PDB file of N, CA and C in Angstrom:
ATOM      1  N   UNK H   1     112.438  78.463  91.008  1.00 56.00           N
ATOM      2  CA  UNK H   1     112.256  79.892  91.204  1.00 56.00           C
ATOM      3  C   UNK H   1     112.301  80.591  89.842  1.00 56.00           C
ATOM      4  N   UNK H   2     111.811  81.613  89.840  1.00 67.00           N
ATOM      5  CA  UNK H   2     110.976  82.255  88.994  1.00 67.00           C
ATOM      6  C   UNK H   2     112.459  83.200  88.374  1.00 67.00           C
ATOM      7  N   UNK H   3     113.201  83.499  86.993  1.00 87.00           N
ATOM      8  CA  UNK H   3     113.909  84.055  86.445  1.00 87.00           C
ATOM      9  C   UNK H   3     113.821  85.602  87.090  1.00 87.00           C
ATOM     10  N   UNK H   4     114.463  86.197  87.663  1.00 87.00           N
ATOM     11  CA  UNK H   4     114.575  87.515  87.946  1.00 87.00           C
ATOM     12  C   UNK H   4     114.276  89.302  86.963  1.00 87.00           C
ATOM     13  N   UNK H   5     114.944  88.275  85.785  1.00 90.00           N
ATOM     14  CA  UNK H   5     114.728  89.179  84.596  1.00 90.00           C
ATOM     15  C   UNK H   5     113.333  88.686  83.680  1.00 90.00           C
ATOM     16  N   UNK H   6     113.060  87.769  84.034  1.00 91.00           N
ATOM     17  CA  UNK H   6     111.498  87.144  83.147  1.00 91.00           C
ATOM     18  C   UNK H   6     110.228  88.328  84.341  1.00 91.00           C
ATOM     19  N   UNK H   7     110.757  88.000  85.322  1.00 89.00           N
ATOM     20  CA  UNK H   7     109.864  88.683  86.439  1.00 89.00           C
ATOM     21  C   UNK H   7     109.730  90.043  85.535  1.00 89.00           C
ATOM     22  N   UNK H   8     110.890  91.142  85.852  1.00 91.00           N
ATOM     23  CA  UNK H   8     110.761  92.742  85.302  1.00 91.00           C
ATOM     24  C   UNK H   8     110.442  92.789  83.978  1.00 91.00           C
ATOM     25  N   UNK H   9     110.710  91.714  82.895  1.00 91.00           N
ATOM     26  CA  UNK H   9     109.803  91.599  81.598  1.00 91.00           C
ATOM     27  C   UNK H   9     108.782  91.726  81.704  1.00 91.00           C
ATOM     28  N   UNK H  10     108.097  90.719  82.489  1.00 89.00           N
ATOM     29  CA  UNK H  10     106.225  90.650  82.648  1.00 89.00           C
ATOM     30  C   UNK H  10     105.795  92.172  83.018  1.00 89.00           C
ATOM     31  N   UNK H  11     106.601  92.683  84.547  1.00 88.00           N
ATOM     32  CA  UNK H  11     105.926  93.829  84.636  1.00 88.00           C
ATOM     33  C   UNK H  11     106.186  95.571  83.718  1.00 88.00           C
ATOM     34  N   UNK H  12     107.060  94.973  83.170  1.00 92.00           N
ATOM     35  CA  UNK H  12     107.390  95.957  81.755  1.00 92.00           C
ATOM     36  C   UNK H  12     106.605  95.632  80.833  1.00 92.00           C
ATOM     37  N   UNK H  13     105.687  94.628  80.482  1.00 91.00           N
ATOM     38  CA  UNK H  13     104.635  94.508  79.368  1.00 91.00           C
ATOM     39  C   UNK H  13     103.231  95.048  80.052  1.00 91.00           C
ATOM     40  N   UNK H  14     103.501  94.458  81.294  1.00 87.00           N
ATOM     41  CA  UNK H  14     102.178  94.838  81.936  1.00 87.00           C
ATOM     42  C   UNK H  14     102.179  96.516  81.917  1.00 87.00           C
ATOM     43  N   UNK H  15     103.093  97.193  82.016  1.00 87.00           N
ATOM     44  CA  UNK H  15     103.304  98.723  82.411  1.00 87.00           C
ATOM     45  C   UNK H  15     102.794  99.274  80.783  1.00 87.00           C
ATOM     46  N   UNK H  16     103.558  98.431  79.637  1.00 91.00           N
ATOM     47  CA  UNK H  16     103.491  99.410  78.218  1.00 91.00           C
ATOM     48  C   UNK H  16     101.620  98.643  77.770  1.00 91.00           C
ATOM     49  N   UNK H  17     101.389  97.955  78.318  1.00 91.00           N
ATOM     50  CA  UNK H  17      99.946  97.685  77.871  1.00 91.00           C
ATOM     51  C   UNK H  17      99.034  98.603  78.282  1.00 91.00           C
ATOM     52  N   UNK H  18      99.049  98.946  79.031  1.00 87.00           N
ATOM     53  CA  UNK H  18      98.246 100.161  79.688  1.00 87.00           C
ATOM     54  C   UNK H  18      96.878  99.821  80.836  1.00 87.00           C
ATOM     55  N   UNK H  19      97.278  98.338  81.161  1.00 84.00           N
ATOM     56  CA  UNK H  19      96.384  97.985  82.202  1.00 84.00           C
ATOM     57  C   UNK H  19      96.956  98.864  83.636  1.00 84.00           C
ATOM     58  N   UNK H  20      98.077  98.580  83.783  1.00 83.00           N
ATOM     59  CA  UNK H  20      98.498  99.567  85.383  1.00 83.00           C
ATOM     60  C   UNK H  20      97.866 100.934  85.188  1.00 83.00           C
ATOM     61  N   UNK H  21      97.170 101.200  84.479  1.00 86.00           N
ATOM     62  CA  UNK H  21      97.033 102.507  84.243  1.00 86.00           C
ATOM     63  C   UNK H  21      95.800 103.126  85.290  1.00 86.00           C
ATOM     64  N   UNK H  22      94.468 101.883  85.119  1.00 89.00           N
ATOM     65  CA  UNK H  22      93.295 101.875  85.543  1.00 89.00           C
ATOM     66  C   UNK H  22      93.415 101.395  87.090  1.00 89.00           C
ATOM     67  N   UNK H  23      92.678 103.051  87.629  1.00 93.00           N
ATOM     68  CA  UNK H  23      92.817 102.396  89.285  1.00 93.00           C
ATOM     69  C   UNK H  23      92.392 101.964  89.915  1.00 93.00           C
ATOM     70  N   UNK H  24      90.986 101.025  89.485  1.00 94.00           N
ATOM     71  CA  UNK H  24      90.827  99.448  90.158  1.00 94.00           C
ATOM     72  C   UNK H  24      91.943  98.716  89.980  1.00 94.00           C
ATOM     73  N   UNK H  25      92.926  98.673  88.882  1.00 92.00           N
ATOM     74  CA  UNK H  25      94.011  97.745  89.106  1.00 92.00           C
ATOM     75  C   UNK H  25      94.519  97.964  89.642  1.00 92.00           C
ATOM     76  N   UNK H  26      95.026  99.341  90.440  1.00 93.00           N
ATOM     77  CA  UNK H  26      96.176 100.137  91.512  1.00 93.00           C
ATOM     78  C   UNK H  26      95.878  99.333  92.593  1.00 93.00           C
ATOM     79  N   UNK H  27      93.901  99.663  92.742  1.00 96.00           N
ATOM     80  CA  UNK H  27      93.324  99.087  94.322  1.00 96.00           C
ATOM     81  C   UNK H  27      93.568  97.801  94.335  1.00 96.00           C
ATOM     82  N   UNK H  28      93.794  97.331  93.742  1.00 96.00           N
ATOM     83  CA  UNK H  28      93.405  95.258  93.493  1.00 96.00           C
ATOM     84  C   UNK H  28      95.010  95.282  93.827  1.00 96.00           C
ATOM     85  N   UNK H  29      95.710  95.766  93.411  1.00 94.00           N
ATOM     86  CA  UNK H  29      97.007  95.711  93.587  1.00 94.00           C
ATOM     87  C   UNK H  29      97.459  96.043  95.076  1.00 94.00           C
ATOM     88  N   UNK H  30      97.395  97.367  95.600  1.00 96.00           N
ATOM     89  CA  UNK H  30      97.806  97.245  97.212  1.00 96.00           C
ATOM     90  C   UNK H  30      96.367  96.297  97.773  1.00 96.00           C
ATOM     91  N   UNK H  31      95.630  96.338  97.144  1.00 97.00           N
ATOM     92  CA  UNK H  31      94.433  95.228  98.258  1.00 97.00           C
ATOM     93  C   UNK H  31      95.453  93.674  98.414  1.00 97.00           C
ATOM     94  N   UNK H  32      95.657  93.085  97.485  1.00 97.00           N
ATOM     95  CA  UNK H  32      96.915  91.884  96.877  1.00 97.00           C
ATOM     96  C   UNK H  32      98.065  92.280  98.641  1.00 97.00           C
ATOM     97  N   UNK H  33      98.642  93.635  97.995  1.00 96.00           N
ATOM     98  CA  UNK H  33     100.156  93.079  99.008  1.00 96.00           C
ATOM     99  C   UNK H  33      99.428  93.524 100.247  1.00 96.00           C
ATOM    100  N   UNK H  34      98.676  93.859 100.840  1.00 96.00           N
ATOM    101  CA  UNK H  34      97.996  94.045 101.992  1.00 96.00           C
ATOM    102  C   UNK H  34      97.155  92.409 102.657  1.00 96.00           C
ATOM    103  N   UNK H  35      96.851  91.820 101.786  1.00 97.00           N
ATOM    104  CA  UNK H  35      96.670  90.571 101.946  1.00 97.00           C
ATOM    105  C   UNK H  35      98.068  89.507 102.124  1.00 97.00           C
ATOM    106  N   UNK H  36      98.862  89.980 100.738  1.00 96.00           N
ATOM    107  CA  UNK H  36     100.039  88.992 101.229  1.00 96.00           C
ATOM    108  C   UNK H  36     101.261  89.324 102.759  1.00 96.00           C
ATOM    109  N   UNK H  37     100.830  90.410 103.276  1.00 95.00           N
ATOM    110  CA  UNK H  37     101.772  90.657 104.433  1.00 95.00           C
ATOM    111  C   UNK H  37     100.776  89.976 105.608  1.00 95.00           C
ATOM    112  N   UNK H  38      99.717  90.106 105.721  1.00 95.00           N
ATOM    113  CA  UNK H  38      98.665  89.280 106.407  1.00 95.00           C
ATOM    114  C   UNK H  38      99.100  87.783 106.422  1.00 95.00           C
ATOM    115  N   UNK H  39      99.021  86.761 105.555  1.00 97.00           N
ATOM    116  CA  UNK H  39      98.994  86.139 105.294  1.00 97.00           C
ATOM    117  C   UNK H  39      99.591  85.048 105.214  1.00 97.00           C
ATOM    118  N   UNK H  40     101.201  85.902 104.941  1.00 97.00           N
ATOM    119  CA  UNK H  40     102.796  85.500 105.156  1.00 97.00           C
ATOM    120  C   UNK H  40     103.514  86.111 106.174  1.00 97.00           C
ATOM    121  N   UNK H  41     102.703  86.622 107.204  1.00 97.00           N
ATOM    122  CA  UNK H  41     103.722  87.944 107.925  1.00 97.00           C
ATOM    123  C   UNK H  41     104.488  86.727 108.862  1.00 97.00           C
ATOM    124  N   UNK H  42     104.052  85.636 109.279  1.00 97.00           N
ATOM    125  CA  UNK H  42     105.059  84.552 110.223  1.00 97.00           C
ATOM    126  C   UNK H  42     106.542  84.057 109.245  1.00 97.00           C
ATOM    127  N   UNK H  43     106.195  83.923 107.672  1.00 97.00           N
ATOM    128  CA  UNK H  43     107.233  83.823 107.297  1.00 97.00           C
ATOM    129  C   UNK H  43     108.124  84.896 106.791  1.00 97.00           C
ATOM    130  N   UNK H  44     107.790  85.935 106.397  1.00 96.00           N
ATOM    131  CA  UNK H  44     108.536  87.422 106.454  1.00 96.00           C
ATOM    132  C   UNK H  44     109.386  87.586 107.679  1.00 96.00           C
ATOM    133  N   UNK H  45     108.414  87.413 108.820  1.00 97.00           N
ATOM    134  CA  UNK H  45     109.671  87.562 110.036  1.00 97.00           C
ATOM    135  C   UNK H  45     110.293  86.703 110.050  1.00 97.00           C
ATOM    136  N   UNK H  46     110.315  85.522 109.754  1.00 97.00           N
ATOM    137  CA  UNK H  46     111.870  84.125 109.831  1.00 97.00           C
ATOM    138  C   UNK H  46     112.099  84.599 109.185  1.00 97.00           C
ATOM    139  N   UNK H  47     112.156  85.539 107.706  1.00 96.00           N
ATOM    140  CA  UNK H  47     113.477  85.549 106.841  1.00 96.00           C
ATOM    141  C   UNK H  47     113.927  87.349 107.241  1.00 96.00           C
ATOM    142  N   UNK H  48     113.206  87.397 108.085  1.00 96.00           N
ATOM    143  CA  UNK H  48     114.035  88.955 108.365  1.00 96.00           C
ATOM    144  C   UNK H  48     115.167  88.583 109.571  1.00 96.00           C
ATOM    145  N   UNK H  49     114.788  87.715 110.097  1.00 97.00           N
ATOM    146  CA  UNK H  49     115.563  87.520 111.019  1.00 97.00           C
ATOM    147  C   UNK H  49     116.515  86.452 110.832  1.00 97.00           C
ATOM    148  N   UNK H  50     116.488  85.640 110.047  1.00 97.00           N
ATOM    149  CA  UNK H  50     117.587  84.864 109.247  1.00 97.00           C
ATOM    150  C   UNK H  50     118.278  85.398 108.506  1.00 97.00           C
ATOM    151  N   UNK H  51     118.218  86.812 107.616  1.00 96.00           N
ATOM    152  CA  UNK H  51     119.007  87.706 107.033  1.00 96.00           C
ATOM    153  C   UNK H  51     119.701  88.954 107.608  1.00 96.00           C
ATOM    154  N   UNK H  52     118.532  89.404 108.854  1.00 96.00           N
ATOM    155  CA  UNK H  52     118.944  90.624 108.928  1.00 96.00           C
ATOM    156  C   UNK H  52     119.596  90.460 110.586  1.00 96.00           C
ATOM    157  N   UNK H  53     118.888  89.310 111.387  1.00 96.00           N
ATOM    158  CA  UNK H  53     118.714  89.248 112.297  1.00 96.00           C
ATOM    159  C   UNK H  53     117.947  90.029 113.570  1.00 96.00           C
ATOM    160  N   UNK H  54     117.107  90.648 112.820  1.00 96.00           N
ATOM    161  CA  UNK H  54     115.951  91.290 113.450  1.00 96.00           C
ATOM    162  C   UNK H  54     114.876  90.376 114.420  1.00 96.00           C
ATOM    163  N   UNK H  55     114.436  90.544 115.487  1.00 96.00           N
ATOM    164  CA  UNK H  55     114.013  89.844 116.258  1.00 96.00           C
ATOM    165  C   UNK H  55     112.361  90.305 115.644  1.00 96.00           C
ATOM    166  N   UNK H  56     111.645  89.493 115.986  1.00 96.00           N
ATOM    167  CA  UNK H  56     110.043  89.227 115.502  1.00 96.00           C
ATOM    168  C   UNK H  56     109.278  91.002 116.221  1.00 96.00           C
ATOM    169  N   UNK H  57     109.102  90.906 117.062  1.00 96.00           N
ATOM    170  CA  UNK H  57     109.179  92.431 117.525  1.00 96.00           C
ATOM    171  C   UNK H  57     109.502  93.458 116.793  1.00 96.00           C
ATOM    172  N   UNK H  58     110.527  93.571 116.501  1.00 96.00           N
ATOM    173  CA  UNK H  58     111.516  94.708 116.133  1.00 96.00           C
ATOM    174  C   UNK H  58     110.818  94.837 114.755  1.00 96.00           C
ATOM    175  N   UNK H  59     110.847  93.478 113.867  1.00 96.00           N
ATOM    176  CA  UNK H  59     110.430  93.712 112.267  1.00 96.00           C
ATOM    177  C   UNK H  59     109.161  94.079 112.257  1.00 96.00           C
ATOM    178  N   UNK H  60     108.342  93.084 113.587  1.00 96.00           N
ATOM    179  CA  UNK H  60     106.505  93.678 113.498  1.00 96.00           C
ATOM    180  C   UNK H  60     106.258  94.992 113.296  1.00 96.00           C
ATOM    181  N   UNK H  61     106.889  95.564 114.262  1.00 96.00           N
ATOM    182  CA  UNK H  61     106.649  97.397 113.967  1.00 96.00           C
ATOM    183  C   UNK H  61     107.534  98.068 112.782  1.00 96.00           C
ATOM    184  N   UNK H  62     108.728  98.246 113.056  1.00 95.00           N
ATOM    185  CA  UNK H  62     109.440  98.348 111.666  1.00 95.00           C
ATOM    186  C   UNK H  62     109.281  98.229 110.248  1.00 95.00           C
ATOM    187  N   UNK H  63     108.690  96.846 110.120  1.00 95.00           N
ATOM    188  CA  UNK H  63     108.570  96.644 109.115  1.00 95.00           C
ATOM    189  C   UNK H  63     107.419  96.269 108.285  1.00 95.00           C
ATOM    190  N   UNK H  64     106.933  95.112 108.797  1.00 96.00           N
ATOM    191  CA  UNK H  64     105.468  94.672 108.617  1.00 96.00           C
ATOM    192  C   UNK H  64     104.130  95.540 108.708  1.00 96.00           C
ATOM    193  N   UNK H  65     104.068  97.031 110.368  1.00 96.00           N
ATOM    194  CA  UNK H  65     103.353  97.610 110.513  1.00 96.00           C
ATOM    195  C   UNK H  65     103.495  98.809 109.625  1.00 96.00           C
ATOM    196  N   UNK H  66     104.785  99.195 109.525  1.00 96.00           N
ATOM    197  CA  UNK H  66     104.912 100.511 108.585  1.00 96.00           C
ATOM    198  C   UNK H  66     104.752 100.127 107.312  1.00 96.00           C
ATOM    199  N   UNK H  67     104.895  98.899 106.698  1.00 96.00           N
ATOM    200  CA  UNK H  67     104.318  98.546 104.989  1.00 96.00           C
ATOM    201  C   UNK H  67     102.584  98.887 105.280  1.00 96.00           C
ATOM    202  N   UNK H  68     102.165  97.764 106.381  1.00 96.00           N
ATOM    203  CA  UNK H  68     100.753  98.174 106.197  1.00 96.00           C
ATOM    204  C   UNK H  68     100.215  99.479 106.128  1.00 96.00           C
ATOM    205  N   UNK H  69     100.802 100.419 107.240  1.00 97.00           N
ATOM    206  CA  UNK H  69     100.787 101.560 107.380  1.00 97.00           C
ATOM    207  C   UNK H  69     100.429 102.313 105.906  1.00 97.00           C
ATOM    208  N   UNK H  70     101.186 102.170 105.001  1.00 97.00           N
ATOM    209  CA  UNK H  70     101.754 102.942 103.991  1.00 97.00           C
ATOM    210  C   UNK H  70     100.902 101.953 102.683  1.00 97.00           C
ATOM    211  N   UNK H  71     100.396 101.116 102.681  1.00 97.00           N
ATOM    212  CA  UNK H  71      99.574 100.496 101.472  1.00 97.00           C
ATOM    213  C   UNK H  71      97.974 101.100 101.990  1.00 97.00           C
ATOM    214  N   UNK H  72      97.872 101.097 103.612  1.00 97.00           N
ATOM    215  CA  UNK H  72      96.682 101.940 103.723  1.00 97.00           C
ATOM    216  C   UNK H  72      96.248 103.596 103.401  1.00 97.00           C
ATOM    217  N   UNK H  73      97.743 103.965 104.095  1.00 97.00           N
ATOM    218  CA  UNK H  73      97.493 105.612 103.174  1.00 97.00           C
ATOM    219  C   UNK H  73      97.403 105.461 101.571  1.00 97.00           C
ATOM    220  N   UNK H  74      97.667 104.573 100.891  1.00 97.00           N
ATOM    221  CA  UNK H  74      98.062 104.746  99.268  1.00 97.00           C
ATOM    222  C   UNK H  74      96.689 104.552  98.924  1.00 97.00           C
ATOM    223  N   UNK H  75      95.792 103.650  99.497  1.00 97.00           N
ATOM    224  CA  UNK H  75      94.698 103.024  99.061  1.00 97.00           C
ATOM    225  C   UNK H  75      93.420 104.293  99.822  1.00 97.00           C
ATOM    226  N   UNK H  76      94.106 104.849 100.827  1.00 97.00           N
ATOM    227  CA  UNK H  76      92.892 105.701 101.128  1.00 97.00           C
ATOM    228  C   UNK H  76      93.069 107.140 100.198  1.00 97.00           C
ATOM    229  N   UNK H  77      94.689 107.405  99.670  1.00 97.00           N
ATOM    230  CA  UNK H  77      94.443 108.926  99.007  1.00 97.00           C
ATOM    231  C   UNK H  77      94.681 108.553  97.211  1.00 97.00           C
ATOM    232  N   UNK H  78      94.514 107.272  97.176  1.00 96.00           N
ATOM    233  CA  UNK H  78      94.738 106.942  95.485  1.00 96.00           C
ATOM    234  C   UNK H  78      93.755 107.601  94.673  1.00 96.00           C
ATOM    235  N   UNK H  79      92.596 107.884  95.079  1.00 94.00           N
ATOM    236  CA  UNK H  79      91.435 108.486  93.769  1.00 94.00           C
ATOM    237  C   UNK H  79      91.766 110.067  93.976  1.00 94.00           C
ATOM    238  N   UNK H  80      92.603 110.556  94.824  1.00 94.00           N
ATOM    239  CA  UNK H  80      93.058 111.824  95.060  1.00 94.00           C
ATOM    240  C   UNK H  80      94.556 112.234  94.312  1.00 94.00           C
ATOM    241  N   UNK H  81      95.233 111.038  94.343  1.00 92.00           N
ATOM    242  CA  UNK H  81      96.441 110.706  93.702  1.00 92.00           C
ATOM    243  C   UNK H  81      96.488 111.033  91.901  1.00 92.00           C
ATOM    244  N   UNK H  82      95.483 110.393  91.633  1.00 89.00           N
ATOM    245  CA  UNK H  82      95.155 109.775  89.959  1.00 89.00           C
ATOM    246  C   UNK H  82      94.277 110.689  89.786  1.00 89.00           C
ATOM    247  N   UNK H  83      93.946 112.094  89.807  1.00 88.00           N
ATOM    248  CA  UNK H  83      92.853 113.062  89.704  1.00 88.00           C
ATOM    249  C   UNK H  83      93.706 114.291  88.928  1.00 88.00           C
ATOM    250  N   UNK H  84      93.544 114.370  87.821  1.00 85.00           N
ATOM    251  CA  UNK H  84      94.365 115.236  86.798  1.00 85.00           C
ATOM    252  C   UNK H  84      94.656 116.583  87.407  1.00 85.00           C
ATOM    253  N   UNK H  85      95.568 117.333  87.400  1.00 82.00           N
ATOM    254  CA  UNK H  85      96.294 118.460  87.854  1.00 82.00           C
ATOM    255  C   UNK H  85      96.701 119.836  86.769  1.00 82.00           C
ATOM    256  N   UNK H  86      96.215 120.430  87.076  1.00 79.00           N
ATOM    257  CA  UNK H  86      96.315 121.425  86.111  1.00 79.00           C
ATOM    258  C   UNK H  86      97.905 121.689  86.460  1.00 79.00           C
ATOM    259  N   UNK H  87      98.929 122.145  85.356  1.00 74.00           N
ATOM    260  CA  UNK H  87      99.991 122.837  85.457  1.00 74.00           C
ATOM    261  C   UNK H  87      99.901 123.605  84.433  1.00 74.00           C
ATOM    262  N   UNK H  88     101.407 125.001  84.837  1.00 74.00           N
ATOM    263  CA  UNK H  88     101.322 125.792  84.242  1.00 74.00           C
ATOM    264  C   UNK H  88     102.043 125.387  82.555  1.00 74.00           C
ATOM    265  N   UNK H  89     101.762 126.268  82.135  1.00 72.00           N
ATOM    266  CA  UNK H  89     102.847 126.211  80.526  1.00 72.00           C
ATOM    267  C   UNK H  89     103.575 127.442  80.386  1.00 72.00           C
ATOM    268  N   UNK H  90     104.207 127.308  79.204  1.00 73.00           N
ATOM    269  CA  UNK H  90     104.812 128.317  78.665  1.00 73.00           C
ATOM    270  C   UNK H  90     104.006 129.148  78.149  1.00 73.00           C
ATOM    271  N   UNK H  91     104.633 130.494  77.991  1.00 69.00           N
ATOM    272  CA  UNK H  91     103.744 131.748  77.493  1.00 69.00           C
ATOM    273  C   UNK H  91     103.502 131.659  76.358  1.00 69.00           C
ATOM    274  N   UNK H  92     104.649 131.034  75.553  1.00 66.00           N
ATOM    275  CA  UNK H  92     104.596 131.491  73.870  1.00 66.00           C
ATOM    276  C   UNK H  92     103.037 130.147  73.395  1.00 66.00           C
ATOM    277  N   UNK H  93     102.731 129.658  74.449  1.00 64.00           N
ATOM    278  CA  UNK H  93     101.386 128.379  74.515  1.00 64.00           C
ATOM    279  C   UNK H  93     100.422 129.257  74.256  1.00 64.00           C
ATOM    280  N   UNK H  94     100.268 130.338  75.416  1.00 69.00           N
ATOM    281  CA  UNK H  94      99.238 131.590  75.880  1.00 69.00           C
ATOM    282  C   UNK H  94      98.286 131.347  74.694  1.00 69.00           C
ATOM    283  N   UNK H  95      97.095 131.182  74.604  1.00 70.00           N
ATOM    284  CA  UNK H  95      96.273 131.043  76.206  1.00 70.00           C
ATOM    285  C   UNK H  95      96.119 129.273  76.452  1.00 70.00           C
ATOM    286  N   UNK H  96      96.557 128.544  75.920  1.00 69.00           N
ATOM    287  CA  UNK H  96      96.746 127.419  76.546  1.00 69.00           C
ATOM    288  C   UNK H  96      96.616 126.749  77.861  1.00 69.00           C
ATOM    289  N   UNK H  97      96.001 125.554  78.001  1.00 70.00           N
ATOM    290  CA  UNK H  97      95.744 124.897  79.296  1.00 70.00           C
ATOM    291  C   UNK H  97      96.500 123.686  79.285  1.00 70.00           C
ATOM    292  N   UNK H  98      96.840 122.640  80.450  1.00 68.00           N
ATOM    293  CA  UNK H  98      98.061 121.551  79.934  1.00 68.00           C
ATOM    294  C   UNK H  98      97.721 120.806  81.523  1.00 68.00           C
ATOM    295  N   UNK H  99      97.244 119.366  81.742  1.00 66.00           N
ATOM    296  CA  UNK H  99      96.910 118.633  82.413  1.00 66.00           C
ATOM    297  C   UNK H  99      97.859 117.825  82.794  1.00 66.00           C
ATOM    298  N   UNK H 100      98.061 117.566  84.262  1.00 65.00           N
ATOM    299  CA  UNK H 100      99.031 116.144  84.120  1.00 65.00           C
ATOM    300  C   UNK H 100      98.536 115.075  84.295  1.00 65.00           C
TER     301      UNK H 100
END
């Protein structure tokens, strides 16, 4: 098994490189865990229910359906998400404009 702290290294290089940045990688990314809950969802429920003791039922909706749930809203409002936002500034800026 894979070092815990080697893991949050990788995705701390991956974060300061500036690939997470681009949102085909966002989409490729929930497309990824939307595939891996598919894929693995028989073994997700043995270990929910070997840890938590959640019965296969209970985690399907709970857990498994509300992740999917929620990687599908991310993936349907992400180009709405990542779409620059005007905010306000300070006066002493005036006449200044400032994007987030």
């Amino acid at each position: 098994m894979t070092n815990f702290s080697q893991v949050v290294e990788r995705a701390r290089e991956a974060f300061r490189s500036g690939r997470t940045r681009n949102v085909e990688f966002r989409r490729n990314q929930l497309r990824s865990l939307r595939r891996l809950l598919d894929e693995n969802q028989l073994d997700i429920l043995d270990a929910l229910y070997a840890d938590l003791h959640k019965s296969k039922h209970e985690a399907t909706i709970l857990e498994i359906n509300t992740l999917r749930a929620e990687v599908d809203v991310a993936l349907f409002n992400l180009d709405d998400w990542v779409k620059p936002q005007k905010v306000g500034v300070c006066s002493f800026v005036d006449p200044s404009t400032a994007d987030v």
